[in-house]
Structure formats: C-alpha cells, structure tokens
C-alpha cells in the first residue's frame, strides 16, 4: 500500500476530492500553508493499493492547473527601508506537488 501526499492549490482542491471520491478513492483534505508564499494551500492524503498509484496521480494531474502568481518580496532584514522598492516577482505554482510513500501498516478499526 502507498500513501499519496498531494499539495494542491485551494482552487483545485474541491474538484480533485470530488473526482477521487467519484472514482471510489478515499481522501483526507488538510488545510496547509506554503512555506514560500505563506498562503493557504491544500494537502490531500490518499491511501491506495500499489497498482492504483498511477491512476490517482493521473487524476491529480488532470484536475490541478499551474498558475502564475506574483510575490512581493519582503524588505530585507536590517536593510535600508526607505530606499527599498519591492518589485513583484512571478512564480509558477502547481499543478501539484506529489509524494508517494510506502505504508508499513494500514488498519481501519
Ligand atoms: P510554497 O512553498 O508557497 O511555494 C509556492 C511556489 O513558489 C512554488 O510552487 C514555487 O514555484 C515557488 N517557490 C517555492 N520555493 C521557492 C524558492 N525557494 N525559490 C523560488 N521559488 C520558490 P510549487 O513548487 O508548485 O509548490 C507549491 C506548494 O507545494 C508549495 O507552496 C509547498 O506548500 C508545497 N511544496 C513544494 N515543494 C515541496 C517540498 N519539497 N516539500 C514540501 N512541500 C513542498
């Protein structure tokens, strides 16, 4: 068995959970925050048998879009505040960041 951990954008999360549940997969949705943008995103935990990993990853890939996002860097710590002009920087976020982990033991009691 594998645990798929997928970090996705909030905008795609509801559709993704719907698509997974519709196909008979179980998923847990966690509210999370990206370390870089410090904005909310969604982390899904999806436990599946090994042969189903590819199908689930395909569903995630089809459902989640990449989006460009502008980030305004913070004032450098200790730097001159008055002369600092923060220019927005564009980053490409998502579709999804996916980790596939081996599950040592799974029980539903
Ligand atoms: P954030 O950490 O908020 O990152 C959002 C986007 O900012 C990233 O998109 C990437 O395009 C950019 N970014 C992140 N760190 C950067 C850096 N040090 N320098 C320049 N640009 C940077 P994604 O790569 O698609 O990541 C989306 C979210 O997935 C991340 O949100 C984070 O919550 C999660 N994530 C990505 N890689 C991860 C990893 N190795 N471990 C744990 N979580 C990860």
Short mmCIF file of C-alpha atoms and ligand atoms in Angstrom, two decimals, residues 7 33-38 41 91-94 97 99, ligand 1:
data_model
loop_
_atom_site.label_atom_id
_atom_site.label_comp_id
_atom_site.label_asym_id
_atom_site.label_seq_id
_atom_site.Cartn_x
_atom_site.Cartn_y
_atom_site.Cartn_z
CA UNK A 7 -0.09 19.55 -2.11
CA UNK A 33 0.27 26.75 4.15
CA UNK A 34 3.09 27.01 1.62
CA UNK A 35 6.44 27.89 3.17
CA UNK A 36 7.45 30.19 0.33
CA UNK A 37 4.27 32.13 -0.48
CA UNK A 38 2.89 31.75 3.07
CA UNK A 41 -2.98 25.52 0.04
CA UNK A 91 6.41 32.33 -9.71
CA UNK A 92 4.66 29.36 -11.28
CA UNK A 93 2.66 27.46 -8.67
CA UNK A 94 1.46 23.88 -9.02
CA UNK A 97 3.46 18.56 -5.56
CA UNK A 99 4.91 12.47 -2.69
P1 LIG B 1 5.04 27.38 -1.46
O1 LIG B 1 6.15 26.95 -0.60
O2 LIG B 1 4.23 28.56 -1.00
O3 LIG B 1 5.63 27.66 -2.92
C1 LIG B 1 4.82 28.22 -3.95
C2 LIG B 1 5.60 28.33 -5.24
O4 LIG B 1 6.68 29.24 -5.06
C3 LIG B 1 6.26 27.02 -5.68
O5 LIG B 1 5.34 26.27 -6.44
C4 LIG B 1 7.44 27.51 -6.50
O6 LIG B 1 7.04 27.88 -7.81
C5 LIG B 1 7.84 28.79 -5.78
N1 LIG B 1 8.92 28.56 -4.81
C6 LIG B 1 8.88 27.83 -3.68
N2 LIG B 1 10.07 27.88 -3.03
C7 LIG B 1 10.87 28.66 -3.78
C8 LIG B 1 12.21 29.11 -3.65
N3 LIG B 1 12.98 28.75 -2.61
N4 LIG B 1 12.71 29.92 -4.63
C9 LIG B 1 11.95 30.28 -5.67
N5 LIG B 1 10.67 29.91 -5.85
C10 LIG B 1 10.14 29.10 -4.92
P2 LIG B 1 5.37 24.69 -6.32
O7 LIG B 1 6.76 24.17 -6.49
O8 LIG B 1 4.33 24.18 -7.28
O9 LIG B 1 4.93 24.34 -4.83
C11 LIG B 1 3.59 24.53 -4.38
C12 LIG B 1 3.50 24.19 -2.90
O10 LIG B 1 3.81 22.79 -2.73
C13 LIG B 1 4.49 24.92 -2.01
O11 LIG B 1 3.98 26.19 -1.66
C14 LIG B 1 4.60 23.98 -0.81
O12 LIG B 1 3.46 24.14 0.04
C15 LIG B 1 4.49 22.60 -1.48
N6 LIG B 1 5.82 22.05 -1.76
C16 LIG B 1 6.54 22.18 -2.88
N7 LIG B 1 7.69 21.51 -2.80
C17 LIG B 1 7.72 20.93 -1.59
C18 LIG B 1 8.65 20.09 -0.91
N8 LIG B 1 9.82 19.70 -1.47
N9 LIG B 1 8.33 19.68 0.35
C19 LIG B 1 7.16 20.05 0.92
N10 LIG B 1 6.24 20.83 0.33
C20 LIG B 1 6.50 21.27 -0.91
#
